[in-house]
CSV table of C-alpha atoms and ligand atoms in Angstrom, one decimal:
chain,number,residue,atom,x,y,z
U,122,UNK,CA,159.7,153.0,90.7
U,123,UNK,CA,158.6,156.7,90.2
U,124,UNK,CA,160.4,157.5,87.3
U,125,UNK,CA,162.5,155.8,84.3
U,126,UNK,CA,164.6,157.4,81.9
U,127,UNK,CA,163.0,158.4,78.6
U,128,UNK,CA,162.6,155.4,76.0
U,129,UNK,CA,165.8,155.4,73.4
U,130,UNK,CA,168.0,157.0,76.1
U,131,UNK,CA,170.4,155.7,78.6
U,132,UNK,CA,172.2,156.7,81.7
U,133,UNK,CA,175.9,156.0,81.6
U,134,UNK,CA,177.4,154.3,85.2
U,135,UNK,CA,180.9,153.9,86.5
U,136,UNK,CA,182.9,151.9,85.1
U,137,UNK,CA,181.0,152.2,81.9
U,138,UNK,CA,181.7,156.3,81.9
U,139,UNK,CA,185.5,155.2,81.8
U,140,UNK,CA,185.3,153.4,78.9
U,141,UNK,CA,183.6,156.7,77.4
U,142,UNK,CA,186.5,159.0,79.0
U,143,UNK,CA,189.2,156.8,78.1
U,144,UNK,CA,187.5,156.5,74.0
U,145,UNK,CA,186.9,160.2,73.9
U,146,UNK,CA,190.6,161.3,75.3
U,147,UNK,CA,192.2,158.4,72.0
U,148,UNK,CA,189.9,160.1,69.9
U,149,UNK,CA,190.5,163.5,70.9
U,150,UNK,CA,194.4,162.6,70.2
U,151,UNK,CA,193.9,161.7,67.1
U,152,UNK,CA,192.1,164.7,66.3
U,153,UNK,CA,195.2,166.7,68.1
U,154,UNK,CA,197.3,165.0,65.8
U,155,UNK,CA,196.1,165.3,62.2
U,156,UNK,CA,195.2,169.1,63.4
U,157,UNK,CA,191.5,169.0,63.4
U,158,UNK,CA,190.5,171.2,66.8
U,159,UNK,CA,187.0,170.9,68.7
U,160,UNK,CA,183.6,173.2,67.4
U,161,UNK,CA,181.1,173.0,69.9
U,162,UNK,CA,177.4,173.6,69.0
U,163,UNK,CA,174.7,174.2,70.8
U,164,UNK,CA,172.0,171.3,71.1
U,165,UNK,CA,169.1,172.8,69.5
U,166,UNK,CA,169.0,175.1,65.9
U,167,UNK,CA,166.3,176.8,63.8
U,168,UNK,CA,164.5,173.9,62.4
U,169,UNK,CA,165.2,175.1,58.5
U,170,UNK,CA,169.0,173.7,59.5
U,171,UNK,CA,168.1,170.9,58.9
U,172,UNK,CA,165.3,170.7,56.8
U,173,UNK,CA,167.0,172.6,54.3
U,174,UNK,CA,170.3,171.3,54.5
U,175,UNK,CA,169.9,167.4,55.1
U,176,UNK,CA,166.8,167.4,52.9
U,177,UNK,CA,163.0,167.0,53.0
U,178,UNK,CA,163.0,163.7,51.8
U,179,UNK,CA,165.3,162.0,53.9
U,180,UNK,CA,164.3,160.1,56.6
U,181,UNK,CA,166.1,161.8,59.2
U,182,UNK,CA,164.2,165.5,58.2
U,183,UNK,CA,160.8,163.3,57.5
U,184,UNK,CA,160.6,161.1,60.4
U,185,UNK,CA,162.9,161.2,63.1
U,186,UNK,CA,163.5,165.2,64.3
U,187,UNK,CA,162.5,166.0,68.1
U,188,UNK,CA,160.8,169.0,66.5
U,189,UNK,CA,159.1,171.5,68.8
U,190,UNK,CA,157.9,175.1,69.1
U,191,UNK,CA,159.1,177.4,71.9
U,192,UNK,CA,157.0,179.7,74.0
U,193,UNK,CA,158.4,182.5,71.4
U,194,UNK,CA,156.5,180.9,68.3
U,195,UNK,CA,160.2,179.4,66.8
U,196,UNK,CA,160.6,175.6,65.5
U,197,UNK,CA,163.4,174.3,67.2
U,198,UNK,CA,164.9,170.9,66.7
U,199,UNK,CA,167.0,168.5,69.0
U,200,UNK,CA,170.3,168.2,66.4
U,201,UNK,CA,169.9,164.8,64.9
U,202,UNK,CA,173.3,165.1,63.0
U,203,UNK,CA,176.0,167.6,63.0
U,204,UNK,CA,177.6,168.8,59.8
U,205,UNK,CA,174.9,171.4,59.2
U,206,UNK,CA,175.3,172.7,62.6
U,207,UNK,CA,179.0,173.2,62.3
U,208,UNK,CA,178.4,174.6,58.5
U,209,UNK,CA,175.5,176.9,59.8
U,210,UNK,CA,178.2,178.1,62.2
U,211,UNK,CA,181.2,178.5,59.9
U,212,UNK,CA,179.4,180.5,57.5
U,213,UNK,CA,177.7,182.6,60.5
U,214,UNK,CA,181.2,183.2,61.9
U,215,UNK,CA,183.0,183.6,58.1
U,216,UNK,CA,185.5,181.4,59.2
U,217,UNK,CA,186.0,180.8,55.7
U,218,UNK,CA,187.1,184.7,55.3
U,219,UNK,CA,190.1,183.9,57.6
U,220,UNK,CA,191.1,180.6,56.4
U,221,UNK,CA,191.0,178.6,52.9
U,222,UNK,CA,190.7,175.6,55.0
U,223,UNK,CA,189.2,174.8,58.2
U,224,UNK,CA,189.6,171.4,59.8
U,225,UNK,CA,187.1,170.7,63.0
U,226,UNK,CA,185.9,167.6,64.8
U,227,UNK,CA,183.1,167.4,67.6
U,228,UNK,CA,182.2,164.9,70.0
U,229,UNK,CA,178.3,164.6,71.2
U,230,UNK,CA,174.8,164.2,72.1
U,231,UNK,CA,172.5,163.6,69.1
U,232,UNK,CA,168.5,163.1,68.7
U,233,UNK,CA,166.7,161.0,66.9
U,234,UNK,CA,162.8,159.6,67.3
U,235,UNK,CA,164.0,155.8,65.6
U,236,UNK,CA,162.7,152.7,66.7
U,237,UNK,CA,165.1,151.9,69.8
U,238,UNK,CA,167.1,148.5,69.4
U,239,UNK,CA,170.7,146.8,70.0
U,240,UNK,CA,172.9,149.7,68.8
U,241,UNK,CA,170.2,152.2,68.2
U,242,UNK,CA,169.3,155.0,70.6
U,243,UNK,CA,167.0,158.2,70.4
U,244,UNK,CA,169.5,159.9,72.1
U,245,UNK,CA,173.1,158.9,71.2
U,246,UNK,CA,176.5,159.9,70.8
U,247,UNK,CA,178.9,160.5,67.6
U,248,UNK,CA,182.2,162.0,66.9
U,249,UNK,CA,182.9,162.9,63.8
U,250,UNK,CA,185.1,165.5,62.2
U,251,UNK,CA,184.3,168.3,58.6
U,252,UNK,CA,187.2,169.3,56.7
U,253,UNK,CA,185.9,172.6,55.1
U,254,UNK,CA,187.3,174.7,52.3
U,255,UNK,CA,188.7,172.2,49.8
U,256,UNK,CA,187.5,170.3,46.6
U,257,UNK,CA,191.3,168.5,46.4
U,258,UNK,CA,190.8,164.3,46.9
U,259,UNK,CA,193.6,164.8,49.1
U,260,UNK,CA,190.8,166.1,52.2
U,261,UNK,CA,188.9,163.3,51.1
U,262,UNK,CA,191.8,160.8,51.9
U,263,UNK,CA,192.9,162.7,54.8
U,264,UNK,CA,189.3,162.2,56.5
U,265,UNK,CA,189.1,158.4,55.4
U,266,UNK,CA,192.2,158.0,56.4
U,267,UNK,CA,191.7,159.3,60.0
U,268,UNK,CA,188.4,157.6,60.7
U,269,UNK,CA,190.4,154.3,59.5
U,270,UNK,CA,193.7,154.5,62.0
U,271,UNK,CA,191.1,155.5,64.6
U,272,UNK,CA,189.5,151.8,64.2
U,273,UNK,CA,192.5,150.7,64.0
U,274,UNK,CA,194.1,152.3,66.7
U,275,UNK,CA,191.5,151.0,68.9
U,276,UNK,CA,191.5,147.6,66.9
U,277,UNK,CA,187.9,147.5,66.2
U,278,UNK,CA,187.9,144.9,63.0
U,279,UNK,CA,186.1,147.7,60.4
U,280,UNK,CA,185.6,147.0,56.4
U,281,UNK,CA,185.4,150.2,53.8
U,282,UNK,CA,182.7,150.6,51.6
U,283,UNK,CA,183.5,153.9,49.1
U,284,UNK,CA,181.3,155.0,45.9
U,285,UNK,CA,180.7,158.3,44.5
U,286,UNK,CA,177.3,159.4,44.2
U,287,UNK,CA,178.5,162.0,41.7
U,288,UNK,CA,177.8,165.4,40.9
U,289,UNK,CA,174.5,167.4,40.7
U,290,UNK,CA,174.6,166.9,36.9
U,291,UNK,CA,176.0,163.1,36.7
U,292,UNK,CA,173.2,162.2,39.4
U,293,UNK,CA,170.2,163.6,37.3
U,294,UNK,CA,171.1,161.3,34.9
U,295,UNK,CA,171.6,158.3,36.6
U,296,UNK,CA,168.8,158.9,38.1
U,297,UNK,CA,166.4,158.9,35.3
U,298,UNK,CA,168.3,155.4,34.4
U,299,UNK,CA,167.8,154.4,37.3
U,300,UNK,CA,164.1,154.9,37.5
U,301,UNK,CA,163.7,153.5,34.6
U,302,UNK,CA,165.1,150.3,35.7
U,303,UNK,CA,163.6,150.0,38.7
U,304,UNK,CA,160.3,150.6,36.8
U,305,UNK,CA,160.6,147.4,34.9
U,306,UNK,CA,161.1,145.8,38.1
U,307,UNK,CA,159.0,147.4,40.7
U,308,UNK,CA,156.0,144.4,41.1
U,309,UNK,CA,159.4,142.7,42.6
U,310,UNK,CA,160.0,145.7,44.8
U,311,UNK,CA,158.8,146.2,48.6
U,312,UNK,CA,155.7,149.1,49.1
U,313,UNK,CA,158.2,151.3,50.3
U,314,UNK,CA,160.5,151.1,47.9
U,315,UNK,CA,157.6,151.5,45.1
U,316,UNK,CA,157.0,155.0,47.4
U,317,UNK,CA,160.5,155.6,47.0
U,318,UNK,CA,161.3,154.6,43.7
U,319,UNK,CA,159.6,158.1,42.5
U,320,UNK,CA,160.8,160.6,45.3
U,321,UNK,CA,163.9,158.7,45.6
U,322,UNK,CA,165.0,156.5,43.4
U,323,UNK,CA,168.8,156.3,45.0
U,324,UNK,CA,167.7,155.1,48.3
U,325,UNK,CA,166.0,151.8,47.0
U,326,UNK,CA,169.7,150.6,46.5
U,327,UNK,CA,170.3,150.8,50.3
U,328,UNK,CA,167.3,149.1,51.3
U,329,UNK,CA,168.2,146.2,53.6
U,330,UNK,CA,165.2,144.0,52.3
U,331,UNK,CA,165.4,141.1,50.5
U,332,UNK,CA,163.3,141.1,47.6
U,333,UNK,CA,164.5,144.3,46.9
U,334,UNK,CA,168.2,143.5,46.7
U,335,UNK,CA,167.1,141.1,44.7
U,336,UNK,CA,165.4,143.2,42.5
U,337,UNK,CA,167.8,145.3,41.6
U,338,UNK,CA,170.9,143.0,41.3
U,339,UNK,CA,171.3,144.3,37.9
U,340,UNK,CA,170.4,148.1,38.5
U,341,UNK,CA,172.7,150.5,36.5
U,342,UNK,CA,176.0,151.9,38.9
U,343,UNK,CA,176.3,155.6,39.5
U,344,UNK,CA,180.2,154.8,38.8
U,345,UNK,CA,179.3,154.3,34.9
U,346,UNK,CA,178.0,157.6,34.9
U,347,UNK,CA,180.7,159.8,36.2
U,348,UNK,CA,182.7,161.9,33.7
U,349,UNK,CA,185.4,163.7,33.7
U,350,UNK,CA,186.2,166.2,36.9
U,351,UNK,CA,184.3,163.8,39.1
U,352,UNK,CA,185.2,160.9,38.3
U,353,UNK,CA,189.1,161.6,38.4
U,354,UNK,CA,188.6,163.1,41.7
U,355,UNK,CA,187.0,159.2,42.5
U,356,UNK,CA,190.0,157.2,41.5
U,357,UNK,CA,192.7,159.9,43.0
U,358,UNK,CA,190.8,159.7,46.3
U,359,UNK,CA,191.1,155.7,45.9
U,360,UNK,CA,194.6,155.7,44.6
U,361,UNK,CA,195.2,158.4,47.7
U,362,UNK,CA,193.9,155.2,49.9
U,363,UNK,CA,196.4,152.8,47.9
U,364,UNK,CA,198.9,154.9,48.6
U,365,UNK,CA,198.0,155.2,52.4
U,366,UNK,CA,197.1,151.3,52.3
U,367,UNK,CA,193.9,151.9,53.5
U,368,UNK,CA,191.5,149.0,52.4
U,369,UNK,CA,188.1,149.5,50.8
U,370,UNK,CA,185.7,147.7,49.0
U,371,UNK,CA,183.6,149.5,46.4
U,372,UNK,CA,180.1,149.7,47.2
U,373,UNK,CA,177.6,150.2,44.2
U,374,UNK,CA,174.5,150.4,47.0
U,375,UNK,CA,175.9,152.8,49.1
U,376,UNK,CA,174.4,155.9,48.5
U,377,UNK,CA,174.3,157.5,51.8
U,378,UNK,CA,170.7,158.9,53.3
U,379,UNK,CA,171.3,162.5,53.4
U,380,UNK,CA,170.7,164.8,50.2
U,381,UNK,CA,173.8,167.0,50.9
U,382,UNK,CA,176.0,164.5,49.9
U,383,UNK,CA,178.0,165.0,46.3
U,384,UNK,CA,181.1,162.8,44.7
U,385,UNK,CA,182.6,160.5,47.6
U,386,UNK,CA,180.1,158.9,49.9
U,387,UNK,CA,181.7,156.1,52.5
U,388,UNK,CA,180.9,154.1,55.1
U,389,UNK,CA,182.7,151.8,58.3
U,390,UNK,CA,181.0,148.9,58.8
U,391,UNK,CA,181.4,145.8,61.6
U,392,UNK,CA,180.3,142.2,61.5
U,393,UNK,CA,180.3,142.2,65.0
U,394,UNK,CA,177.5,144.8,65.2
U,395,UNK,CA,174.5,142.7,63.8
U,396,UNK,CA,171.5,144.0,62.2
U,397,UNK,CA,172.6,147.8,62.9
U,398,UNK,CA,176.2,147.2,61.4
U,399,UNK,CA,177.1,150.7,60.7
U,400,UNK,CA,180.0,152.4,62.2
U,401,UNK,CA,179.8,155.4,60.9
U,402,UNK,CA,180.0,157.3,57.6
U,403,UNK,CA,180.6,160.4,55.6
U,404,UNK,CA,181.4,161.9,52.3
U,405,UNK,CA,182.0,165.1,50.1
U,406,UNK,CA,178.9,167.5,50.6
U,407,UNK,CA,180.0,170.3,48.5
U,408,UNK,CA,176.3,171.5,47.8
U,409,UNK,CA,175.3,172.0,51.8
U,410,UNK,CA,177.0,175.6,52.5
U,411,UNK,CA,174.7,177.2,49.4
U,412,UNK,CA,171.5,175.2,51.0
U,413,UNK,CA,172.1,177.2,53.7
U,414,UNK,CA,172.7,180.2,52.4
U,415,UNK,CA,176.1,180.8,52.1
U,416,UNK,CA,178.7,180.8,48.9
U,417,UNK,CA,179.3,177.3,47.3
U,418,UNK,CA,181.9,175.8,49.4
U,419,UNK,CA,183.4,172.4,49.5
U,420,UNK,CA,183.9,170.0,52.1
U,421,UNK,CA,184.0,166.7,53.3
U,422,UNK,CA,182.9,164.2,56.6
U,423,UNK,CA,182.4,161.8,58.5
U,424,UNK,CA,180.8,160.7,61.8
U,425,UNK,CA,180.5,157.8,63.7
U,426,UNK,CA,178.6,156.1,66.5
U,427,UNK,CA,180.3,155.9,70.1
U,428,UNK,CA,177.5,153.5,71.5
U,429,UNK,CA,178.3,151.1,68.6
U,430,UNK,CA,181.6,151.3,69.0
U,431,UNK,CA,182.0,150.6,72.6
U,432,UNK,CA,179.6,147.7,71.7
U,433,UNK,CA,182.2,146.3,69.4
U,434,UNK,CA,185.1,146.9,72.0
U,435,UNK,CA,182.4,145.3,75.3
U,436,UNK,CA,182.0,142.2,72.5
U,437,UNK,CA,185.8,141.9,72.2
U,438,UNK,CA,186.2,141.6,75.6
U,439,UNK,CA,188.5,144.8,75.7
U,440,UNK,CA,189.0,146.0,79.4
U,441,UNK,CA,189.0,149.5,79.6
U,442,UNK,CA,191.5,150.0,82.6
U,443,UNK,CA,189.5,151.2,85.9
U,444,UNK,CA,190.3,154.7,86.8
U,445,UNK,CA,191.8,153.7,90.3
U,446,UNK,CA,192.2,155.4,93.5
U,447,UNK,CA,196.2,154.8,93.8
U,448,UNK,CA,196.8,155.2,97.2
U,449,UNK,CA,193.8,154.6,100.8
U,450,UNK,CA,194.4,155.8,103.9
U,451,UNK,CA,192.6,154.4,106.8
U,452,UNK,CA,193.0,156.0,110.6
U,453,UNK,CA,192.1,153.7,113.3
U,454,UNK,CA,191.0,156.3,115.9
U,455,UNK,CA,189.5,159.7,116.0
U,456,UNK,CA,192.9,161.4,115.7
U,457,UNK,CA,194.4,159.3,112.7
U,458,UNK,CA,191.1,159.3,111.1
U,459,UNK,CA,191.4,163.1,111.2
U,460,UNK,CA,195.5,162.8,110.0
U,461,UNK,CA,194.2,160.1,107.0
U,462,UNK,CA,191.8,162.3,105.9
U,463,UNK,CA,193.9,165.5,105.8
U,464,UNK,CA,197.0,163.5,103.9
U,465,UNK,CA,194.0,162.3,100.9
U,466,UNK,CA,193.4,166.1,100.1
U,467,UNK,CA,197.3,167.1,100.6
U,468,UNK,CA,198.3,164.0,98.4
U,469,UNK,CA,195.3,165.0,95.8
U,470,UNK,CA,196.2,168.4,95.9
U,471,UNK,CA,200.3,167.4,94.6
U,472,UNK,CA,198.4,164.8,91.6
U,473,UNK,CA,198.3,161.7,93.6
U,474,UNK,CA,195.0,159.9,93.3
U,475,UNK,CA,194.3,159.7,96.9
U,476,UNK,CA,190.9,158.3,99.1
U,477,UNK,CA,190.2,157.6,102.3
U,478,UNK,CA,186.6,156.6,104.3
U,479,UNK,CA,184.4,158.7,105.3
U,480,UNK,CA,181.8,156.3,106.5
U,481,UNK,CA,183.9,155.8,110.2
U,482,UNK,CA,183.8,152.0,109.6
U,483,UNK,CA,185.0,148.9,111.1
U,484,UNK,CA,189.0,148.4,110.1
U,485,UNK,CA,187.4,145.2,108.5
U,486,UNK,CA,184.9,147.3,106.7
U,487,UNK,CA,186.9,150.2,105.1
U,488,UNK,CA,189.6,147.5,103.8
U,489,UNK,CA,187.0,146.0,102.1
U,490,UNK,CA,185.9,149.4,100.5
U,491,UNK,CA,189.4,149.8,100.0
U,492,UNK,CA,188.9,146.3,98.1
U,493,UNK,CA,186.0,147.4,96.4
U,494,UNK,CA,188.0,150.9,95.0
U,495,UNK,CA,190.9,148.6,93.3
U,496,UNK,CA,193.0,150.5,95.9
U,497,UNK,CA,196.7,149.6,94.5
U,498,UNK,CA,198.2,150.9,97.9
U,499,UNK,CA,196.4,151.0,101.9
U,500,UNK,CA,197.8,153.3,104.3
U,501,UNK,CA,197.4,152.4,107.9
U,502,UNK,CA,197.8,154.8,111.0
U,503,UNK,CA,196.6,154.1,114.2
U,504,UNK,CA,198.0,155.7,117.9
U,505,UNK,CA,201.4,154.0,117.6
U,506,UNK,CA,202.0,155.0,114.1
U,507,UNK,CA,200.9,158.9,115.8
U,508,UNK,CA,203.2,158.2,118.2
U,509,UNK,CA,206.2,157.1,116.1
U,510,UNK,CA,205.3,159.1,113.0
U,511,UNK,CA,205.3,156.3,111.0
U,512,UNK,CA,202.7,154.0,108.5
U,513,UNK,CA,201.9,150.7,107.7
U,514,UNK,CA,201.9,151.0,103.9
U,515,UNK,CA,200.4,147.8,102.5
U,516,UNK,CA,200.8,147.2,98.6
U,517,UNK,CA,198.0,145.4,97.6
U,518,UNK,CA,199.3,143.7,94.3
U,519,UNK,CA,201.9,142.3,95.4
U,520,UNK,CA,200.4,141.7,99.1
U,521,UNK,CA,203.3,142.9,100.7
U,522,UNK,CA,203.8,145.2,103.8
U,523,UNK,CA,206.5,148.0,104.9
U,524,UNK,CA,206.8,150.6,107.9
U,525,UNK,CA,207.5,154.2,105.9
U,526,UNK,CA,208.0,157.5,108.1
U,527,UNK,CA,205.7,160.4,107.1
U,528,UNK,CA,207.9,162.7,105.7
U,529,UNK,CA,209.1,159.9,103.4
U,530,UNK,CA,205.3,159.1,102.2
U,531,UNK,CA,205.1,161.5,99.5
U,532,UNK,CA,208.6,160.4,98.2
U,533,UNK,CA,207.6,156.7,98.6
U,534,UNK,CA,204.4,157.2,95.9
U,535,UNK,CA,205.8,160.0,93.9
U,536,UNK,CA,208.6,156.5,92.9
U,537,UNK,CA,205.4,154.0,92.8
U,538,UNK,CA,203.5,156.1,91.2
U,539,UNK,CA,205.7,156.1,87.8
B,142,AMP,P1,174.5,158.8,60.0
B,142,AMP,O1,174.7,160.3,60.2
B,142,AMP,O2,173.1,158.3,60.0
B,142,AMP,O3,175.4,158.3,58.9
B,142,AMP,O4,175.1,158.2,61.4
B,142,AMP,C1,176.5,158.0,61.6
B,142,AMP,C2,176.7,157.0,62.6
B,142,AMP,O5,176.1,157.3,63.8
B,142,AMP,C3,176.1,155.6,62.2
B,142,AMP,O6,177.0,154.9,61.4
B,142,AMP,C4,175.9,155.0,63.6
B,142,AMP,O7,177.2,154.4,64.1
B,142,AMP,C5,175.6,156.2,64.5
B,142,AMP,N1,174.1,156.3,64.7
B,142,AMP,C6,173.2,156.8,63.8
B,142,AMP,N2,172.0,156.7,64.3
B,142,AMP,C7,172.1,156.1,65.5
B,142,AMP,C8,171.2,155.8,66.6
B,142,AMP,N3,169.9,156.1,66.5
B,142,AMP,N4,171.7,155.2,67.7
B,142,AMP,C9,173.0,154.9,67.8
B,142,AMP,N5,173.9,155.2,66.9
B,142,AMP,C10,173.5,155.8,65.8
């Protein structure tokens, strides 16, 4: 074979592209409904997008960018995430001069150089949606909230995990407790988490290793250091859940990867997933508008794998129903051949899904095509039907057949057809 699609990245067949048409138009509904409307970004930005506002230290910014340099000397980067795209284009458009709050979801391509596995791509797909302009717990519910009925909606079995990772101030010093703790304990602690332990301390909670959830069983919880603003917005945003009887789980480990993140940080997760169990996640990041630049601006997030969740629906068994040609007309000769073939773009052109062959094959053949395209009715015309103006209209579920007149066809699938 002369060529193969790039490692980490796949190429999308029918049916499986109507599994992706028929997720994106639920989610897109949901969207409609809680009045978030689409932001489209472009693919690539200035590579200081994300450096500066996901973080140095993260491993998205230190090992996974598709980072390259144009003929015109600029680093550009493939967009490994988007809420610094969308805030890089809200503050470049002032959007916030117009409106105290700005509600926006995307759906898209995103790049990332991780070692490719069940569930993880290098390039993949996330929705996700920002909620800019707010500090209230209410936009924090709202966005948990949505992610939640949208899982359940499409009755994907999802847990909750919630925490806080606090506020610039409340995370310095749980921080320095932290290190300290995990310095008493770091000859029990993985290489990389002794690396990590000194540029960042917060991420040895997440790691997925043994020894070091062991480790740090008893490591202090960010929760015991919130004070007063911050941790009232916490337990409104979980009493906001009560309220909305959304179910959650508090996770001391969950500190999310990404540096932007202040006060709520979440996550969706699925047994059904395996190693790579994360559906998606999100949280407050009330700091990222001033990394790049702009005024201090709150907001919160989330985003969430498509590939992982189409995974979950394919392990379910969930059939995605087959976009289906409704009605196939067949000629039997050169002139109803012609007549069939005219009738599938006039039928098309009044909303009928409409198909006919255009391979001039056997009668035996094109049935079976018609077979093969989950035709739910066959038209058949051959000289007597010319002659008589009339078809042989077969409906294939039920396996019955009926003689209708032309003029009556249209009529005949415009009442099947509902
Ligand atoms: P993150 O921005 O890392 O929190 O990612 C949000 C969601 O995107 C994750 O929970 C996954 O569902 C999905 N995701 C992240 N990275 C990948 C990847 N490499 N391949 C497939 N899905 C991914």
């Amino acid at each position: 074979m002369a060529y193969q699609s790039v490692k980490g990245t796949r190429d999308i067949f029918p049916p499986e592209s109507s599994a992706w048409i028929h997720l994106e138009q639920r989610i897109r509904a949901h969207m409609d409904r809680a009045g978030y409307e689409e932001i489209r970004t472009p693919m690539f930005e200035d590579t200081s997008v994300f450096a500066r506002g996901i973080g140095e230290e993260t491993d998205i910014v230190g090992k996974e960018m598709y980072t390259f340099t144009d003929k015109g000397g600029s680093s550009l980067t493939l967009r490994p995430e988007m809420t610094a795209p969308v805030m890089r284009a809200w503050l470049q458009h002032s959007i916030g001069e117009r409106a105290m709050h700005t509600r926006l979801y995307y759906i898209g391509a995103m790049f990332r150089q991780e070692r490719p596995q069940a569930g993880r791509f290098r390039q993949f797909h996330q929705f996700g949606m920002e909620s800019i302009g707010l500090a209230t717990p209410e936009c924090d519910a709202e966005v948990i909230a949505l992610a939640s009925d949208i899982y359940s909606d499409l009755a994907i079995p999802h847990v909750l995990k919630i925490n806080s990772v606090g506020d610039t101030e409340s995370r310095r010093a749980y921080r320095t407790a932290l290190q300290e703790f995990l310095r008493g304990v770091a000859d029990r602690l993985s290489a990389e988490s002794q690396r990590r332990m000194e540029t960042n301390p917060m991420r040895v909670l997440d790691s997925k290793a043994p020894q070091d959830r062991e480790a740090t069983d008893g490591a202090p919880h960010m929760l015991d250091f919130l004070e007063g603003d911050t941790r009232a917005h916490f337990d409104r945003v979980l009493a906001l859940l009560d309220a909305l009887k959304v179910s959650y789980m508090i996770d001391h480990r969950l500190v999310r990867g990404l540096d932007y993140y202040s006060r709520t940080a979440f996550e969706f997760v699925s047994d059904a997933l395996g190693a790579q169990d994360a559906l998606g996640g999100g949280g407050r990041y009330d700091g990222l508008a001033e990394k790049l630049g702009g005024r201090s601006t709150p907001a919160v997030g989330f985003a969430a794998g498509i590939e992982r969740l189409l995974l979950v629906l394919e392990k379910q068994g969930h059939n995605v129903p087959p976009i289906v040609p409704t009605v196939f007309f067949i000629g039997m000769d050169e002139a109803s051949r012609q007549w069939a073939f005219e009738q599938t773009i006039a039928f098309r052109r009044d909303g009928v899904r409409a198909s006919c062959d255009l391979a001039r094959r056997s009668l035996k053949a094109t049935m079976r095509e018609a077979n093969r395209q989950q035709a739910r009715f066959v038209v058949l015309v051959g000289e007597s039907e010319m002659a008589s103006r009339t078809a042989t209209v077969k409906d294939m579920g039920q396996g019955t057949q009926e003689s209708i007149a032309f003029d009556a066809l249209a009529g005949y699938f415009a009442r099947m057809h509902t």
